[in-house]
PDB file of C-alpha atoms in Angstrom:
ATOM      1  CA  UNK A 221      -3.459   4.332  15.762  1.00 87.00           C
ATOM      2  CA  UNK A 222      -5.518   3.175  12.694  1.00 95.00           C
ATOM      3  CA  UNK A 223      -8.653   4.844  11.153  1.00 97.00           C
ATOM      4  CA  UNK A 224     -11.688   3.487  12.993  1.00 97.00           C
ATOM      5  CA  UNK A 225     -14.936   3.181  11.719  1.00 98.00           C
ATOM      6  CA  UNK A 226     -17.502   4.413  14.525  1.00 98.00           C
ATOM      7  CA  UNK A 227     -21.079   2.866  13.971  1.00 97.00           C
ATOM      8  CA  UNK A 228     -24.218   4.982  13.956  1.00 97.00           C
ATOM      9  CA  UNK A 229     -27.508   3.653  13.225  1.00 96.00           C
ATOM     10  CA  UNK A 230     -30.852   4.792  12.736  1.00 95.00           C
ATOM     11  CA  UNK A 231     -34.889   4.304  14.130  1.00 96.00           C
ATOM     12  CA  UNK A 232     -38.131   4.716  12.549  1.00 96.00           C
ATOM     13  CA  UNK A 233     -41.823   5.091  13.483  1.00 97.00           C
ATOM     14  CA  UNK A 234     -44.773   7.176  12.695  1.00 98.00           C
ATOM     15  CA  UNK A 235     -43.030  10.427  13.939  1.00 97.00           C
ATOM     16  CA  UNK A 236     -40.672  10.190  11.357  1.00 96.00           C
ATOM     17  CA  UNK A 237     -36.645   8.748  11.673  1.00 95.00           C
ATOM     18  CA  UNK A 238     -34.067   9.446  14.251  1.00 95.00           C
ATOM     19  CA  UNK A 239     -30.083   9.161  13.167  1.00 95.00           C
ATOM     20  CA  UNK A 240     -27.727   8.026  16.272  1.00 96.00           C
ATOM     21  CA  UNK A 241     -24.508   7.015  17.139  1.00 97.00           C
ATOM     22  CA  UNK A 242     -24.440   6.514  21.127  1.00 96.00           C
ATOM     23  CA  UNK A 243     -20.480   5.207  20.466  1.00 97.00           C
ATOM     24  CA  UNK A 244     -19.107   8.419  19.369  1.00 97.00           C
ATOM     25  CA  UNK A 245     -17.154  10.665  22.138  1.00 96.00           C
ATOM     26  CA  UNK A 246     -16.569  14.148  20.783  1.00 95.00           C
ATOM     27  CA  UNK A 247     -14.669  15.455  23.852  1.00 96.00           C
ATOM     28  CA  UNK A 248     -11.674  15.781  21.848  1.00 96.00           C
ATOM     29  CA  UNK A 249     -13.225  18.000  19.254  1.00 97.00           C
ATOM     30  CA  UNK A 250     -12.863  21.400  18.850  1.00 97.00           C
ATOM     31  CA  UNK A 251     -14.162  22.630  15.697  1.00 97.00           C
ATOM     32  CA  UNK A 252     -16.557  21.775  12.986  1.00 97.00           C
ATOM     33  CA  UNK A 253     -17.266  22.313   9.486  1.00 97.00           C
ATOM     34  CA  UNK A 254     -19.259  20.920   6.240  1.00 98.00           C
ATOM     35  CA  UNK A 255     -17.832  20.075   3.146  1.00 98.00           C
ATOM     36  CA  UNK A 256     -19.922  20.106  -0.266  1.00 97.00           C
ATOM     37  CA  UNK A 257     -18.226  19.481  -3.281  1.00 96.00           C
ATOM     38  CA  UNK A 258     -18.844  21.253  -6.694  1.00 95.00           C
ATOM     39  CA  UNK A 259     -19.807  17.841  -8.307  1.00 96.00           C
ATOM     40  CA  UNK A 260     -19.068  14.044  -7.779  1.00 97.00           C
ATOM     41  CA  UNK A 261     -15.769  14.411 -10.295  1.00 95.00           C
ATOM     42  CA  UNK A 262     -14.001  17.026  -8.031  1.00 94.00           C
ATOM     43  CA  UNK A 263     -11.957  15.043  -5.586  1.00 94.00           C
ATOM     44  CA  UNK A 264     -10.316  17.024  -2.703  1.00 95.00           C
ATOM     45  CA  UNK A 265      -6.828  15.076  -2.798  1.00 94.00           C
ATOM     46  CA  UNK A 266      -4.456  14.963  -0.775  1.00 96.00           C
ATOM     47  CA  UNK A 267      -4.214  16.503   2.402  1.00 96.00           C
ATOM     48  CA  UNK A 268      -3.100  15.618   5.195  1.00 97.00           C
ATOM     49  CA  UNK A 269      -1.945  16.235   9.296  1.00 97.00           C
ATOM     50  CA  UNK A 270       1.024  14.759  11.299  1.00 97.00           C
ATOM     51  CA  UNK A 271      -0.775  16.049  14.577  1.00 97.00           C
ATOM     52  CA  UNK A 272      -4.226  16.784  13.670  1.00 97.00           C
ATOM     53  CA  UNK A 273      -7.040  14.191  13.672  1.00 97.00           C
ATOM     54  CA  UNK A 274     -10.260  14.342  12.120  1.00 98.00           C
ATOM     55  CA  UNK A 275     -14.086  12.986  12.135  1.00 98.00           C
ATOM     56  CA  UNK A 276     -16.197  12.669   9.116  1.00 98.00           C
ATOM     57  CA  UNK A 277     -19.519  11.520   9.061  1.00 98.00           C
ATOM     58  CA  UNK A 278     -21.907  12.444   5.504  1.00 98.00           C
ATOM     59  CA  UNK A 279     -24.719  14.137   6.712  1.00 97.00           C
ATOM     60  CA  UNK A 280     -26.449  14.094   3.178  1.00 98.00           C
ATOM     61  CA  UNK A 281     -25.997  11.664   0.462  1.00 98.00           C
ATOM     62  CA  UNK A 282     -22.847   9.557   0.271  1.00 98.00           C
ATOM     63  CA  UNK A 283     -18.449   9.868  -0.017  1.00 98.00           C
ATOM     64  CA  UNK A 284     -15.714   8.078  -0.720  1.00 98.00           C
ATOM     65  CA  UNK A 285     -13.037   8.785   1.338  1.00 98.00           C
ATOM     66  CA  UNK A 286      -9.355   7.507   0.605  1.00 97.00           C
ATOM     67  CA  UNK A 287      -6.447   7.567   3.173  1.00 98.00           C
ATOM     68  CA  UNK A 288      -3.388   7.097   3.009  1.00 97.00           C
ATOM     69  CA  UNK A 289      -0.730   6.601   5.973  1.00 98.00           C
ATOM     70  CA  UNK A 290       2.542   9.020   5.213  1.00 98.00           C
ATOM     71  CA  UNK A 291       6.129   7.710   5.362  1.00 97.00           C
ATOM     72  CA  UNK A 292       7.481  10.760   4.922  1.00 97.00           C
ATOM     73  CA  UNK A 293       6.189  14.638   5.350  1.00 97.00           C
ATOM     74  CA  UNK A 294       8.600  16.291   2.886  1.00 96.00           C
ATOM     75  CA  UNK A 295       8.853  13.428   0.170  1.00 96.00           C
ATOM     76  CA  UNK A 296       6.110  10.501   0.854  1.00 97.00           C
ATOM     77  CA  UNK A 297       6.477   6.973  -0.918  1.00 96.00           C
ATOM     78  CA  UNK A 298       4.195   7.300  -4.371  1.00 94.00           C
ATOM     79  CA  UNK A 299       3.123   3.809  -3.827  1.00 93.00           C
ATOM     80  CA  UNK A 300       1.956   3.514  -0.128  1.00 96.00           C
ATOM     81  CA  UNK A 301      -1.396   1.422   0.157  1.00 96.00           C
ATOM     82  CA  UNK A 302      -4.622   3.572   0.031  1.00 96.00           C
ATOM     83  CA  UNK A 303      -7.658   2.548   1.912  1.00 97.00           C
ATOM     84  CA  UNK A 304     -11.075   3.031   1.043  1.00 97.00           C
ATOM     85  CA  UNK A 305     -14.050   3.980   2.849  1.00 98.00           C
ATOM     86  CA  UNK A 306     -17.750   4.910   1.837  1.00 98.00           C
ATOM     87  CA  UNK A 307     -19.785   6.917   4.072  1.00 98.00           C
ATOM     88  CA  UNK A 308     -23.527   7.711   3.670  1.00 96.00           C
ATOM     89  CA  UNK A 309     -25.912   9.545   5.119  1.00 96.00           C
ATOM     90  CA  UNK A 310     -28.519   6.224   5.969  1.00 94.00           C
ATOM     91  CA  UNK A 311     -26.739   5.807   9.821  1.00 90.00           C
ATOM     92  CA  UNK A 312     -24.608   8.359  11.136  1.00 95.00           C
ATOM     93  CA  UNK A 313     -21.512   6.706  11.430  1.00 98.00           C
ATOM     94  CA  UNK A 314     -18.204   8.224  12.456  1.00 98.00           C
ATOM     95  CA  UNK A 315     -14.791   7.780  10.591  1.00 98.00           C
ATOM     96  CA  UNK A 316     -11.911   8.421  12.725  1.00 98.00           C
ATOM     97  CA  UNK A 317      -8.790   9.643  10.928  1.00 98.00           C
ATOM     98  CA  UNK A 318      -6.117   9.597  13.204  1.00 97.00           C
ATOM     99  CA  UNK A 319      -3.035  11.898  12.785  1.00 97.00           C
ATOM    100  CA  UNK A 320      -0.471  10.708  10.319  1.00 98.00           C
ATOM    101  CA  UNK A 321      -2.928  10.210   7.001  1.00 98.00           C
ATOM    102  CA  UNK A 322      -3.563  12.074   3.639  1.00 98.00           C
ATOM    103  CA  UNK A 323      -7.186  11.696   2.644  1.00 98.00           C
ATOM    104  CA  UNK A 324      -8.604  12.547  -0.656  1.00 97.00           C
ATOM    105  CA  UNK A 325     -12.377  13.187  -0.636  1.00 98.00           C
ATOM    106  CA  UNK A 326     -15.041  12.366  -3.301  1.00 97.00           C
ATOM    107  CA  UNK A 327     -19.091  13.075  -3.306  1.00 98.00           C
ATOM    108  CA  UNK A 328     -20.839  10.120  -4.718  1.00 98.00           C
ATOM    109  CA  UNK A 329     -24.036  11.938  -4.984  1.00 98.00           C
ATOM    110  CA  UNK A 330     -24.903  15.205  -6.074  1.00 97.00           C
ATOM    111  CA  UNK A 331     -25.704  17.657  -3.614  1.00 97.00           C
ATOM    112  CA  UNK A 332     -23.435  15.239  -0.512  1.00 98.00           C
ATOM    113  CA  UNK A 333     -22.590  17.457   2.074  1.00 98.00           C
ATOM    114  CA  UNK A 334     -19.857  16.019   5.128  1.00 98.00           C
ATOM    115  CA  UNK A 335     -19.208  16.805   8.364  1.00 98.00           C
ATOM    116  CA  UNK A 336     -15.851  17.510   9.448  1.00 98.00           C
ATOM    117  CA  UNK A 337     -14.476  17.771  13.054  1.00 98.00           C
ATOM    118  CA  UNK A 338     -10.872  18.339  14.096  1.00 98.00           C
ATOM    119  CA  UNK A 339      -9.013  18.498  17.069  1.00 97.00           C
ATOM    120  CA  UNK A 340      -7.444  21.884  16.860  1.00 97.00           C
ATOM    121  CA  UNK A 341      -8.490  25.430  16.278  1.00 96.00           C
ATOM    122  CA  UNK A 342      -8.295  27.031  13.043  1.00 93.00           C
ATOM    123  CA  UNK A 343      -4.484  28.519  12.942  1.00 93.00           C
ATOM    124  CA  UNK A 344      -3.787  26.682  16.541  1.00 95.00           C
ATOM    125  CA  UNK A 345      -1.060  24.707  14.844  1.00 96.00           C
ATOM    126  CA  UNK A 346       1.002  24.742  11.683  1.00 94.00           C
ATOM    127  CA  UNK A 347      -0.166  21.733  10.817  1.00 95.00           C
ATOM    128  CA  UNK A 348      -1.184  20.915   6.904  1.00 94.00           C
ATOM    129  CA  UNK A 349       0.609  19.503   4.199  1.00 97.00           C
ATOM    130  CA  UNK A 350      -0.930  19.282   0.448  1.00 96.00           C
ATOM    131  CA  UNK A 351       0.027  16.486  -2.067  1.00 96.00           C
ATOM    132  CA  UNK A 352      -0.752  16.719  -5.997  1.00 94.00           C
ATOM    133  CA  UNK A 353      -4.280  15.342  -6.929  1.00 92.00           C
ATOM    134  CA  UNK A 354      -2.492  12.068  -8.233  1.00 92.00           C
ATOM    135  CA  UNK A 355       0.593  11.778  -6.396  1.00 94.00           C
ATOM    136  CA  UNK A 356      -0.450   8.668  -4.534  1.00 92.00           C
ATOM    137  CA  UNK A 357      -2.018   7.236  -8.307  1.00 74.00           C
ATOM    138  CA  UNK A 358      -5.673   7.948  -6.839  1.00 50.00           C
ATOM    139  CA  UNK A 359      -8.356   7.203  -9.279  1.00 50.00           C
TER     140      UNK A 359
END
């Protein structure tokens, strides 16, 4: 499976604006969180989930989010292709990372906060692996 974009969108009138995405299915979640970065130089890089998939929609401001899909668990390729996407918070789309991907996460805008969903339970599975900052030559 490859990361999906889900589209969201948005409506406004004289009541104010409402943020939707009638395309997203969280059935398969189990937990949520919010991410906030320090600032829009810290990048959370690389971590990633052989089982585990994730949702992230930014739910203020804007990210760039960069995955890439692992070779190998215990020593990945240094040169696999990364894949960009920007989120923001103007429609409430969905980005589906399916298991198998590192992803290295970057505010674009001060103050960005994202909202994470996963498939498993905190300490359900043994299921994380970290990667250095720059192992995968991210910007």
């Amino acid at each position: 499976m490859k990361p999906k974009i889900i589209k969201g969108n948005y409506h406004s009138d004289s009541r104010g604006t409402l943020f939707y995405n009638n395309d997203f299915d969280a059935t398969e979640t189990k937990r949520i969180y919010v991410i906030e970065n320090l600032d829009t130089n810290l990048k959370r890089a690389w971590q990633g989930h052989t089982t585990e998939q994730r949702w992230f929609s930014a739910l203020k401001g804007s990210f760039k989010i960069r995955l890439v899909a692992i070779d190998n668990w215990i020593n990945p390729s240094k040169d696999l292709e990364i894949i960009d996407y920007i989120l923001d918070s103007n429609t409430l789309d969905f980005l589906r990372i399916p298991n198998g991907y590192a992803t290295s996460i970057q505010s674009l805008e001060k103050d960005s906060k994202l909202l994470v969903m996963a498939d498993y339970l905190l300490g359900e599975i043994k299921d994380e692996y970290r990667f250095s900052s720059d192992y995968f030559e991210c910007e």
